[in-house]
Every structure is written in structure tokens, then in C-alpha cells.
CSV table of C-alpha atoms in Angstrom, one decimal:
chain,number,residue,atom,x,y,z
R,433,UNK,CA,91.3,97.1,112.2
R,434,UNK,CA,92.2,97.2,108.7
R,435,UNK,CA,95.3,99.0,107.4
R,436,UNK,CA,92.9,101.7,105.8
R,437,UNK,CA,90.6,102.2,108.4
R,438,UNK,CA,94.3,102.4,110.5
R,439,UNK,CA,96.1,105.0,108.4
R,440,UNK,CA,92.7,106.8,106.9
R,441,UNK,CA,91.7,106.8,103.3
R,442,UNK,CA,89.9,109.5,100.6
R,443,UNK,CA,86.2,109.5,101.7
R,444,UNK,CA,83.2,110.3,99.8
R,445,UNK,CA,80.5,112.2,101.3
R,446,UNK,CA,77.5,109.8,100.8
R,447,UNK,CA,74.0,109.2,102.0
R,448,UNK,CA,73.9,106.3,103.5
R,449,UNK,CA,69.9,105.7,104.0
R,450,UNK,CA,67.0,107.0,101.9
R,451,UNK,CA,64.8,109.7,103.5
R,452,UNK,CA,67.7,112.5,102.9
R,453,UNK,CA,65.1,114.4,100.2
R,454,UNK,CA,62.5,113.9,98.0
R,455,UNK,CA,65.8,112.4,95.3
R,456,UNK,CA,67.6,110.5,98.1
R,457,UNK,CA,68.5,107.2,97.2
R,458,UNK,CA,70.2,104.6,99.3
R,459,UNK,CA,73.5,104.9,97.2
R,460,UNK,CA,73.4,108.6,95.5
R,461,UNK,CA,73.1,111.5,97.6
R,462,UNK,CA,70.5,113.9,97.0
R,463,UNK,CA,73.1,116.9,96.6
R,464,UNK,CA,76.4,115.0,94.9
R,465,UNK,CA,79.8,116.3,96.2
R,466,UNK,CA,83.2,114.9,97.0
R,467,UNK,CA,84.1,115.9,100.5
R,468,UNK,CA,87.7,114.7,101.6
R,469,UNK,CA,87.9,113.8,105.1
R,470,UNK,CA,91.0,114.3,106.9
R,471,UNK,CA,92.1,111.6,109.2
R,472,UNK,CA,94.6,112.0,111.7
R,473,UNK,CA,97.3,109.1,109.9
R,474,UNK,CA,99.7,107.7,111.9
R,475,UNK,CA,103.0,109.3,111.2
R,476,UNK,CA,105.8,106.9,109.7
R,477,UNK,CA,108.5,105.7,111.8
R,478,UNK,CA,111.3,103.4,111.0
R,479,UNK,CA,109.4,100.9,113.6
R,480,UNK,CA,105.5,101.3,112.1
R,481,UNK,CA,107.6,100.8,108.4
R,482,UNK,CA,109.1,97.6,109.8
R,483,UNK,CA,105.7,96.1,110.4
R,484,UNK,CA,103.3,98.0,108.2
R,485,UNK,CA,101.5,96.0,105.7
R,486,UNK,CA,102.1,97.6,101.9
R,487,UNK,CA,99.5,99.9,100.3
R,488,UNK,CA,98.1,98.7,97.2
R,489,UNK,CA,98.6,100.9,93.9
R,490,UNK,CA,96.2,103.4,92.6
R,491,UNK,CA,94.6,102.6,89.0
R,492,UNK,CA,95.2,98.7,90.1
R,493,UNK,CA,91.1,97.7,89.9
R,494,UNK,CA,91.1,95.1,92.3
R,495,UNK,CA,89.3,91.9,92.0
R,496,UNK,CA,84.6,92.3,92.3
R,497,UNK,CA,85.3,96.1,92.0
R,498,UNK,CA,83.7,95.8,88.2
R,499,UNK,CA,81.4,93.4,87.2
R,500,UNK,CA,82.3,89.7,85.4
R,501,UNK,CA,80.7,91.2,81.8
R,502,UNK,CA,82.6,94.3,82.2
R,503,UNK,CA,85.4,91.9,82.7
R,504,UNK,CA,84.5,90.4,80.0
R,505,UNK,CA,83.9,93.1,77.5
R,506,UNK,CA,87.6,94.4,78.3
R,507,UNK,CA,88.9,90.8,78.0
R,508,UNK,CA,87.2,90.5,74.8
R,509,UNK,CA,88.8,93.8,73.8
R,510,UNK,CA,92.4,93.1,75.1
R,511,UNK,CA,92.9,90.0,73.4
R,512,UNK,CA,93.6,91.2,69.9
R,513,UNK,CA,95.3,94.2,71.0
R,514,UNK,CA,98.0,91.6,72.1
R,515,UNK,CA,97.6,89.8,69.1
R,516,UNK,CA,98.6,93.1,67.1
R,517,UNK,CA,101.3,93.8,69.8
R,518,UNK,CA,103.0,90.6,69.9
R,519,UNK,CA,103.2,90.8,65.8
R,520,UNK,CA,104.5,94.6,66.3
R,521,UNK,CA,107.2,93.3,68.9
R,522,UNK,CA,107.8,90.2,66.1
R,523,UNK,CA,108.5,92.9,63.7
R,524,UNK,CA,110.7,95.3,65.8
R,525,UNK,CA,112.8,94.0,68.5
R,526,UNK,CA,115.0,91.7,67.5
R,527,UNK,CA,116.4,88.5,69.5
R,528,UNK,CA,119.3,90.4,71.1
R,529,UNK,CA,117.3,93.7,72.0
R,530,UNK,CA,114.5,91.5,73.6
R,531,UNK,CA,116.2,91.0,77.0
R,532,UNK,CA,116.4,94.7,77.0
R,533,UNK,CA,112.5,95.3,76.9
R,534,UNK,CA,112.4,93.0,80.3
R,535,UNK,CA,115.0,95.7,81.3
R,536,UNK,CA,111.9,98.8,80.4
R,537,UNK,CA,109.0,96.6,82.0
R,538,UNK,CA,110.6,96.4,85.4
R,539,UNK,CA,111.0,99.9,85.3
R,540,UNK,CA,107.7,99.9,85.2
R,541,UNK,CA,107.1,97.2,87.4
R,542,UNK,CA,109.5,99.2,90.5
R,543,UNK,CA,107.5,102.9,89.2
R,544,UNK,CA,104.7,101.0,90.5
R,545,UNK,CA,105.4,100.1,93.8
R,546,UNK,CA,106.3,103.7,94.5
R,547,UNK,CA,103.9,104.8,96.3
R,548,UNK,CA,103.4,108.7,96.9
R,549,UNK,CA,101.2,110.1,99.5
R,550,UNK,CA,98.3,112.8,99.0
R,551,UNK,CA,96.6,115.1,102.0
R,552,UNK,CA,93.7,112.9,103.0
R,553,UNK,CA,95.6,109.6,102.8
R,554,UNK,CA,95.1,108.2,99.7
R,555,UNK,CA,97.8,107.1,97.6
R,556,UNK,CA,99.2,106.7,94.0
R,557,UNK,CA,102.0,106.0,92.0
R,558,UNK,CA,103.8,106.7,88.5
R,559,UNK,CA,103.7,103.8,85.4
R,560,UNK,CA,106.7,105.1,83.3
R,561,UNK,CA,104.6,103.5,80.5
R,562,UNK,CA,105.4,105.9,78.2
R,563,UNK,CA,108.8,105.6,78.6
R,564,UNK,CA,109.0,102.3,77.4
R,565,UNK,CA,106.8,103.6,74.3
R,566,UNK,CA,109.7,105.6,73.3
R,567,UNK,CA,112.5,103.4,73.7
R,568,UNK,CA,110.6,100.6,72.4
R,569,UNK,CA,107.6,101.6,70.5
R,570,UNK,CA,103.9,101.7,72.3
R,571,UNK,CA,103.2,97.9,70.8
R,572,UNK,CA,105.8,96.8,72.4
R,573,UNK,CA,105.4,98.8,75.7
R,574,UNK,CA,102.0,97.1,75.5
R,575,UNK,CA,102.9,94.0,75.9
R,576,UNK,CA,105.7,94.8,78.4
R,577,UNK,CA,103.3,96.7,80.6
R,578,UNK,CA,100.8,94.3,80.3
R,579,UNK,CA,102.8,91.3,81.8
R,580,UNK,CA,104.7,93.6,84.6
R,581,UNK,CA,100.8,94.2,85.4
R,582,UNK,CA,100.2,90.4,85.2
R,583,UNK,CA,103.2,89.2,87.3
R,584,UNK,CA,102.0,91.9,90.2
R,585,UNK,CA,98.2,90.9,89.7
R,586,UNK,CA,98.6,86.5,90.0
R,587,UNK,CA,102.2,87.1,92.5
R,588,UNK,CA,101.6,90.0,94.8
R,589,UNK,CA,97.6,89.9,94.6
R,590,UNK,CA,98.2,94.2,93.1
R,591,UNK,CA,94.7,94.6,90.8
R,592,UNK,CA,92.8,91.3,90.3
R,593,UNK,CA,92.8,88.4,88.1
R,594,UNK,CA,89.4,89.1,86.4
R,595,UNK,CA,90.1,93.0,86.2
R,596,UNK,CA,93.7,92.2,84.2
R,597,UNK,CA,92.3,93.3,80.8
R,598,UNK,CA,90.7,96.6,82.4
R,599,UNK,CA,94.2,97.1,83.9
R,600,UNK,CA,95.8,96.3,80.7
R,601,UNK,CA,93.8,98.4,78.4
R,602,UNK,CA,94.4,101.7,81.2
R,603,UNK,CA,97.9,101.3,82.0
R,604,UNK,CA,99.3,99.0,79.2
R,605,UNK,CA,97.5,100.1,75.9
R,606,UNK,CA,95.9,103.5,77.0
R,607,UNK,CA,98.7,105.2,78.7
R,608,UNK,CA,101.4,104.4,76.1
R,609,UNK,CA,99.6,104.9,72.9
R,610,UNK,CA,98.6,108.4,74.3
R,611,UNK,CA,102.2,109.1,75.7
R,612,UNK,CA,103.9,108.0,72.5
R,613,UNK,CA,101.0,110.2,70.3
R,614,UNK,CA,102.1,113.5,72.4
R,615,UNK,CA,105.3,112.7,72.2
R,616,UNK,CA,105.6,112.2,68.6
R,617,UNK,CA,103.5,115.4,68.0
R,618,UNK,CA,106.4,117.4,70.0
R,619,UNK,CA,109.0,115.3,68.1
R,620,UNK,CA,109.4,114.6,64.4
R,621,UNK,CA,110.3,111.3,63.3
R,622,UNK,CA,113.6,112.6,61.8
R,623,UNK,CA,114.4,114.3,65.3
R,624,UNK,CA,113.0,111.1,67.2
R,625,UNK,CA,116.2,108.6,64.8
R,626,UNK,CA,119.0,111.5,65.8
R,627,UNK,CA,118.1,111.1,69.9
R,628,UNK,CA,119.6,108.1,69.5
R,629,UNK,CA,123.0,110.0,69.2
R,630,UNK,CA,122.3,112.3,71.8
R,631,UNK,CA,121.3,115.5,69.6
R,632,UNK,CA,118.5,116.9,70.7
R,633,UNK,CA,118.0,115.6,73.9
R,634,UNK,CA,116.6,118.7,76.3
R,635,UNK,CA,113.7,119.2,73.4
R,636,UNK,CA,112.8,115.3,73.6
R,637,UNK,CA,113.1,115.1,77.3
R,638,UNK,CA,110.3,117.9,77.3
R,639,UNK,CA,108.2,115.9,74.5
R,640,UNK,CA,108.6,112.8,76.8
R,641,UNK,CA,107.4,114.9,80.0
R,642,UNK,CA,104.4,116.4,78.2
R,643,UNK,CA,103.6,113.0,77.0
R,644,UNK,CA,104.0,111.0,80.0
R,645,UNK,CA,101.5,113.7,81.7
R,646,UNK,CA,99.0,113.2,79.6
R,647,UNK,CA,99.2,109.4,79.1
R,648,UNK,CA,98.8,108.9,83.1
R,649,UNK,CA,95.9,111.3,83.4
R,650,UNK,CA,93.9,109.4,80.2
R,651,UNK,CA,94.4,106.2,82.1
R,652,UNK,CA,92.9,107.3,85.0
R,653,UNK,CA,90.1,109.1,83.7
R,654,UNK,CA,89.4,105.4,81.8
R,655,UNK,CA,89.3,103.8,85.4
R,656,UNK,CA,87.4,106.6,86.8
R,657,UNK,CA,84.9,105.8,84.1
R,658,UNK,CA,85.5,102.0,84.3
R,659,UNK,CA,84.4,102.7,88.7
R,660,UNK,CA,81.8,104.9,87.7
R,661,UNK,CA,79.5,103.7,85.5
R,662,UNK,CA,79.1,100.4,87.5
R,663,UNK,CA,76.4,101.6,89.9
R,664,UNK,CA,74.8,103.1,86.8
R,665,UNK,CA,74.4,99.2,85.4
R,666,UNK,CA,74.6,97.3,88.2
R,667,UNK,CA,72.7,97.6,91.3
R,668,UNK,CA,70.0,95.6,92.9
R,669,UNK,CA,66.0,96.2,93.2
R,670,UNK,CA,66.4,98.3,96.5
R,671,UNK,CA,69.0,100.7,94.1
R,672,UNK,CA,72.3,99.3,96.0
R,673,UNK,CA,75.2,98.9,93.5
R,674,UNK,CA,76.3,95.3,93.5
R,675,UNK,CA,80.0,96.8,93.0
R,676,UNK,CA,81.7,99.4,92.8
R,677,UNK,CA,79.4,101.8,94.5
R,678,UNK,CA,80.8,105.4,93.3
R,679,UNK,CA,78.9,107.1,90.0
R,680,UNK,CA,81.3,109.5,87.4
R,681,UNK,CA,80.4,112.4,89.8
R,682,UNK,CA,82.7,111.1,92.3
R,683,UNK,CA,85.1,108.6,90.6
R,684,UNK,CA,86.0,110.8,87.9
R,685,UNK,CA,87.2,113.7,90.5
R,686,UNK,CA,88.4,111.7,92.9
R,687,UNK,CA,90.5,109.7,90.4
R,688,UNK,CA,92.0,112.8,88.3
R,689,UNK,CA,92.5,115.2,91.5
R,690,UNK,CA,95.6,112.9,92.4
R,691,UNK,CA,96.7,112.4,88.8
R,692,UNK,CA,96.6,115.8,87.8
R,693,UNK,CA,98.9,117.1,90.1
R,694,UNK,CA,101.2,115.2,92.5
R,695,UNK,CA,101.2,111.6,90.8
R,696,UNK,CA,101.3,112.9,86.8
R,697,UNK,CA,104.1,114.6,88.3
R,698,UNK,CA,106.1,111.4,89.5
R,699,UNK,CA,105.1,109.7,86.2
R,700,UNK,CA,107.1,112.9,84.5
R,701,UNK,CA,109.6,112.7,87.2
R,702,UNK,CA,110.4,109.2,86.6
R,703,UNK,CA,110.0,109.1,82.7
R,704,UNK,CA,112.5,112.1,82.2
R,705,UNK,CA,115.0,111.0,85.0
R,706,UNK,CA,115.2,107.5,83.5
R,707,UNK,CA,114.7,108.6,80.1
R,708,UNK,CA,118.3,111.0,80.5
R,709,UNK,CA,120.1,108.8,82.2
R,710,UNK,CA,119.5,106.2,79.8
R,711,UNK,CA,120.4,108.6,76.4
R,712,UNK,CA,123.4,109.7,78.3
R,713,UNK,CA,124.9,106.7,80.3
R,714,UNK,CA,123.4,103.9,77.2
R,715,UNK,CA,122.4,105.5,74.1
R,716,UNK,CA,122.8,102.3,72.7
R,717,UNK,CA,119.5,101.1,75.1
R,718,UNK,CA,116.2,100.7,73.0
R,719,UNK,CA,115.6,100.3,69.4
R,720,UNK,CA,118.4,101.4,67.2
R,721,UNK,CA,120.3,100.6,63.8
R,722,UNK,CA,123.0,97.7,65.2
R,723,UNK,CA,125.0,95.9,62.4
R,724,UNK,CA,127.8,93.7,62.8
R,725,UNK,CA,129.3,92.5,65.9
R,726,UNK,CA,127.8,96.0,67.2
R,727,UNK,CA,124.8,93.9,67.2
R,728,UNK,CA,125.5,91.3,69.7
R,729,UNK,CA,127.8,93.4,71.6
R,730,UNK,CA,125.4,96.7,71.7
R,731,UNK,CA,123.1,95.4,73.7
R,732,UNK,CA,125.0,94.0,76.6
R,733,UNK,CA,126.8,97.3,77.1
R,734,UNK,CA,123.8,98.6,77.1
R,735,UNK,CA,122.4,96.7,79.5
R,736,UNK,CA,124.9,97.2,82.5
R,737,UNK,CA,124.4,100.8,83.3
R,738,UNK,CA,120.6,100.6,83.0
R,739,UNK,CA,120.6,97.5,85.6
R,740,UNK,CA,122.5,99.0,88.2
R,741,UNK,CA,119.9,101.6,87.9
R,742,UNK,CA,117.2,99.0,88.0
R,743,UNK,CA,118.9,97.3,91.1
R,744,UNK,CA,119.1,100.7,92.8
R,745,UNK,CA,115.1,101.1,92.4
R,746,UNK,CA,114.3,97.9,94.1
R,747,UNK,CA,116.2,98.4,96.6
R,748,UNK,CA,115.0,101.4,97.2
R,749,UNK,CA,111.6,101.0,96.8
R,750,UNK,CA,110.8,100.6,100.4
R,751,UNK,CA,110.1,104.0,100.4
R,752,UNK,CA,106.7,103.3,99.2
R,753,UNK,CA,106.0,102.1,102.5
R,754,UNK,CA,105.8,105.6,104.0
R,755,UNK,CA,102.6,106.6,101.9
R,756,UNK,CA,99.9,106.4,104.4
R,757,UNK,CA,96.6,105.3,103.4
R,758,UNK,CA,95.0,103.3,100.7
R,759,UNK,CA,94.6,104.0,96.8
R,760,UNK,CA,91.0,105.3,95.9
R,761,UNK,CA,88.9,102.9,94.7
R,762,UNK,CA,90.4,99.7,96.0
R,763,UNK,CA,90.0,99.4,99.7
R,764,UNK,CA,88.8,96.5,101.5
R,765,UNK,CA,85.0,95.2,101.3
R,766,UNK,CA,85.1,96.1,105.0
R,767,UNK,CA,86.5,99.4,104.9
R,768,UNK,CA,84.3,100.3,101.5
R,769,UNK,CA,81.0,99.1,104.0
R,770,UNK,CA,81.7,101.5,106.5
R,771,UNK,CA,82.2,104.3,104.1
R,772,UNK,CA,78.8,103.7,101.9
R,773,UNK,CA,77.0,102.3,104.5
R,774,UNK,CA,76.7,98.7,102.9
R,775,UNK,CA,78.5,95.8,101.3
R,776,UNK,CA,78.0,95.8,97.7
R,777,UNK,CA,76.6,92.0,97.1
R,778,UNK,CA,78.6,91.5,93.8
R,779,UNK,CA,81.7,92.1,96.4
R,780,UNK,CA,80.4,90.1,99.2
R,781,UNK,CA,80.2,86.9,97.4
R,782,UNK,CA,82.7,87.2,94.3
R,783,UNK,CA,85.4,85.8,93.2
R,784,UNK,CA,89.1,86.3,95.2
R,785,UNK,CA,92.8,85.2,94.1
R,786,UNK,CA,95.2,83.8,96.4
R,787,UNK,CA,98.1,85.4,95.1
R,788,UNK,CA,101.9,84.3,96.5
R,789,UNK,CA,103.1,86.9,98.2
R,790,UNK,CA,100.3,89.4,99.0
R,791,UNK,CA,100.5,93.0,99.0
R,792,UNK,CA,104.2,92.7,98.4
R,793,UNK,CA,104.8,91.0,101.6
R,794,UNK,CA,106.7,87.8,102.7
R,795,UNK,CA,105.5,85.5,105.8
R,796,UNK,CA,106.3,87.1,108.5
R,797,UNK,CA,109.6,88.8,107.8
R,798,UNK,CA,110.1,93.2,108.4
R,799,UNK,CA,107.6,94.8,105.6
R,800,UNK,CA,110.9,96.8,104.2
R,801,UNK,CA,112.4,93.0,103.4
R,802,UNK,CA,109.4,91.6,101.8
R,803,UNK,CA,109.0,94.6,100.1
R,804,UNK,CA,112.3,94.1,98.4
R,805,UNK,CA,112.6,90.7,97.8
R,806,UNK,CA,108.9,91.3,96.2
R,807,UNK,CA,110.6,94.2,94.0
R,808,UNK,CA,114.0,91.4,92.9
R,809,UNK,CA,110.8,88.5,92.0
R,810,UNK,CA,109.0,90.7,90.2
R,811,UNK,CA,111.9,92.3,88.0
R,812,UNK,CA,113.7,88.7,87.7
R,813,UNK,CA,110.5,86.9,86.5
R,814,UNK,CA,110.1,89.9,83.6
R,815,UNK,CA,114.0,89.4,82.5
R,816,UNK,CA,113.7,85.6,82.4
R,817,UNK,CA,110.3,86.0,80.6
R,818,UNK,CA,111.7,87.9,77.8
R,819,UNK,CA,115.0,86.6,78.1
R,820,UNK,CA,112.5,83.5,76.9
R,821,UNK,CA,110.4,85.2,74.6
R,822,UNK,CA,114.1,86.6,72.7
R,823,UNK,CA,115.0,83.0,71.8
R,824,UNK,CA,111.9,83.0,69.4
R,825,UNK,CA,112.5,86.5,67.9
R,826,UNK,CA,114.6,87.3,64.6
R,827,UNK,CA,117.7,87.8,64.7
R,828,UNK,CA,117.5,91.1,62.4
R,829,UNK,CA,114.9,93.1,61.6
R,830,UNK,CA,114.4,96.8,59.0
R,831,UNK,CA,115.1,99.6,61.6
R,832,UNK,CA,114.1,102.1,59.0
R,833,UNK,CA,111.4,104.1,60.0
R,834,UNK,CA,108.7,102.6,62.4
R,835,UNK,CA,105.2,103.4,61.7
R,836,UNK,CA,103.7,102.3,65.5
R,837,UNK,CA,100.2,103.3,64.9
């Protein structure tokens, strides 16, 4: 038995054979509604966490859940968005601040591999994108999100290869832009240059809450879309969807209900927590005015406080492994059979990855352990790659005011 069918997942009341009234269908019901079972889930124990396979993360898309064009179209779309990002990064960070964005993108990376229970067992997790949008701009969290989500998708097998651009636009371009745009509506641009001296800081802490909120809660309702319009385009003569079998009238609920309470919660809980301790403990951490020796020296004081913090994270993130269930919308082909009553063909014969170290997990070794070396992989392979991508940055750039639209 899979680990969803084990620990129970967030079921959709569906008809599973025509003949349920005169507008039954084989995929739609004739009445739609969202109906959460609730399974009896195993209860965590230190020796079920030992040997429990990870749960994936909610808003990942995983790999034949959305078409190859839709794939397409969002690759299509992606690809100058990174463009314009990589020029904005170019422009903004320079060579000694770089390593520091690695430093944001693992926070997002760890935020990720939270994962936090709902009633029902399905589960979901914070980003923290916007908190990288406001230490580093939203181009630049763009690009940092967007290769945390890259490393989990080709490493740790979390949201596929061909649904990387749908990921990206959601989480890395979606969530940030939208965080950053609430946030600077709550904050002025004069008031955003003096947090970096620590005035101000309970009224941007609120700004950054509000506008972490909201940026989790447009990314999902941009999956939930993404989910739901694919039996809409995409199903075979006998009305079957081919992949992802769940219209707007269930993925749209299904995905906010989570976001809109308990897990836009954890995105504000992590973004302010982090987002304090960082203007307290290293005000000198993000984008700032550094001249003089300042400039090489800023940003490895900077840096030491904010990794202990990282290194604290990954090792705790084990705690993720007490969520029970599986993420809506990215269950197994088997388990998504025996809820719908068929296998979507588009599933059954697509395309899979064989990523590294799947699901976060390491051979045969306790999950807890593989779930921490996963977290140390992950973070190290974002500091070397901007460690890396620093050595090709400016040494100076204008910190005068940014214009990140």
C-alpha cells in the first residue's frame, strides 16, 4: 500500500460511472461538491518517523499532472521572465551580496520541506518567497525561488521536470511579485530604505505578514486553476481526463481551503520570524548602501547569524515528517485511480524523472537522517550556485532607489 492510501489523503466526492442522472458523466458528478473524507491516520511515533517515507509538498505539480502544451505554454512564458530577472539581479546585487541571496533561497528551500498537517490528511507547507522579495527585490527572489524549486524537482524528485515552469511561475514569479506589491502598498519606499536601520520595524513586519498572505494564497489559486482546467481541455472520447482529473469546482476549494487558513499562516509565521530576526541580529543582510571596506566586510558579518539560523532549520526539519497524508493534487497514479475510479491515460503512459534522492530520502538509512542530509544537499548546492553566479556579478552597483516592477 502506498504511503497515501496508508496515512489517508483529501478525497473528492466523485462519480465514478455514468448512469448517476440524466448529467452524469464518467469524470464530473452530476451534483459537484467537495466532501472531505476522514481517514483514521496513523498516529506519529518516534518509530513510524524513523521509517516513514516523506510527504511531497503541496503547490509542487508533479510530473503528467498537466499536459506537455500546458507545459509548454508555461515554459514558453518562464523563459523571459528569467531573462528580465537575471538582468534585474545583474543590476542589483552586487558580487559580494550574491552569496547572501543563496543564504534567502534556502530559506525557502528548508520553508518547503515543512510540512504542516490539515484534518483529513492532506498536507502543505509555507515558501517564504516573499521574504526574499523584500530583502532582495522580487526579480531577484525570482530567480532564487526558481532554482531552490529546480534543485528539489531534478534532486529530490519534489514537483516534476516538465511542470518546473508551472512551479516557477506559482511560487517563484507569482508569489513574490504579489507579496512584494502588498508589501510596498503598506510600506513607502522612503520607510522601506530606513528598515534597513531598524526604524520602523513592527509597521514592516505587519506589511511583510499581510504580503506574504496574500502572495501564498495567489499561488495556489494559479495551481488550482493550472489542476482544474485540464479535464476541461484534455480528456478522451469516452469524457475521461487524460490528466489531472479534478475541474475548478473542486481544485480551486480544495487548493485555497488549506492556504487560506493554516498554511498562509505558516508562510506569515515563517516570513515575519525570519524577517525579525534578520533586521535585528543582521541588518546589514539584504540589499543595502555598503561603501568601503564596509563592503567586503558587511556581508560576511552578515552572513554568520543568518546561517546558524539556516543550519538550525535543516536540522530541524524532520519535523515535516509528522504531517500525515499527502499534498492535494499530487498523489500517486495509483492512489488518484482508486479515488476517480480510473487512471488518467496522459498519467499512465507519461513521462517520469529519476531524481537522486527521492522524496527526500537516502537508500535505506532512518527517514529523519535522509531527511536531513536531503535539507544540508539542497541548501549547499544553492550557496555554491550563487557563490558561482557572484564571481560574474559587479563589484558595485547604484543602491539608490530600486524600481522592481
Amino acid at each position: 500500500m502506498s504511503g497515501g492510501a496508508a496515512f489517508g489523503v483529501m478525497r473528492t466526492s466523485f462519480g465514478r460511472r455514468a448512469g448517476r442522472g440524466r448529467h452524469s458523466h464518467p469524470m464530473i458528478p452530476a451534483r459537484p461538491s467537495l466532501a472531505l473524507e476522514w481517514p483514521n491516520a496513523h498516529r506519529a511515533t518516534p518509530a513510524a518517523l524513523c521509517n516513514r517515507p516523506p510527504r511531497r509538498s503541496a503547490m509542487h505539480i508533479p510530473e503528467n499532472y498537466l499536459s506537455p502544451s500546458t507545459c509548454g505554454v508555461f515554459a514558453v512564458a518562464m523563459v523571459p521572465l528569467w531573462m528580465r530577472a537575471a538582468r534585474h539581479v545583474r543590476e542589483e546585487v552586487p558580487r559580494q551580496k550574491m552569496p547572501l541571496v543563496g543564504v534567502a533561497a534556502a530559506f525557502c528551500f528548508l520553508a518547503m520541506m515543512f510540512n504542516i498537517p490539515l484534518p483529513g490528511g492532506t498536507t502543505g507547507h509555507a515558501v517564504a518567497g516573499t521574504l526574499v522579495a523584500i530583502l532582495f527585490g522580487p526579480w531577484t527572489a525570482t530567480l532564487a525561488i526558481s532554482m531552490a524549486l529546480a534543485i528539489q524537482a531534478v534532486m529530490f524528485g519534489d514537483g516534476g521536470i516538465l511542470a518546473l515552469p508551472a512551479n516557477c511561475f506559482n511560487m517563484a514569479f507569482v508569489l513574490p511579485m504579489c507579496g512584494y506589491a502588498v508589501y510596498g502598498l503598506l510600506r513607502g519606499r522612503e520607510e522601506r530604505r530606513s528598515d534597513a536601520a531598524g526604524t520602523g520595524l513592527g509597521r514592516e513586519l505587519v506589511a511583510a505578514g499581510v504580503g506574504s498572505y496574500v502572495g501564498i494564497n495567489a499561488a495556489a489559486l494559479c495551481a488550482a486553476i493550472e489542476f482544474g482546467v485540464q479535464p476541461l481541455l484534455f480528456s478522451d472520447a469516452a469524457g475521461r481526463a487524460l490528466y489531472c482529473p479534478y475541474p475548478l469546482w473542486v481544485s480551486v476549494p480544495a487548493m485555497l481551503a488549506g492556504h487560506l487558513t493554516v498554511w498562509g499562516a505558516a508562510e506569515v509565521v515563517f516570513t515575519v520570524g525570519i524577517l525579525a530576526f534578520v533586521r535585528r541580529v543582521a541588518p546589514d543582510f539584504g540589499l543595502g548602501s555598503l561603501a568601503g571596506d564596509d563592503a567586503r566586510v558587511a556581508p560576511a558579518r552578515a552572513a554568520r547569524p543568518v546561517l546558524a539560523l539556516v543550519a538550525a532549520l535543516a536540522v530541524l526539519t524532520p519535523l515535516g515528517l509528522l504531517a500525515t497524508g499527502d499534498a492535494w493534487g499530487e498523489w500517486s497514479v495509483g492512489d488518484l485511480a482508486a479515488q476517480v475510479g480510473y487512471t488518467p491515460a496522459g498519467m499512465a503512459h507519461g513521462w517520469e524523472w529519476a531524481s537522486l534522492m527521492p522524496d527526500y530520502s537516502l537508500g535505506a538509512l532512518p527517514a529523519w537522517l535522509g531527511y536531513v542530509l536531503s535539507a544540508a544537499v539542497g541548501v549547499a548546492a544553492l550557496l555554491v550556485a550563487f557563490r558561482l553566479l557572484g564571481a560574474q556579478a559587479p563589484s558595485h552597483v547604484d543602491f539608490g532607489p530600486r524600481h522592481d516592477g
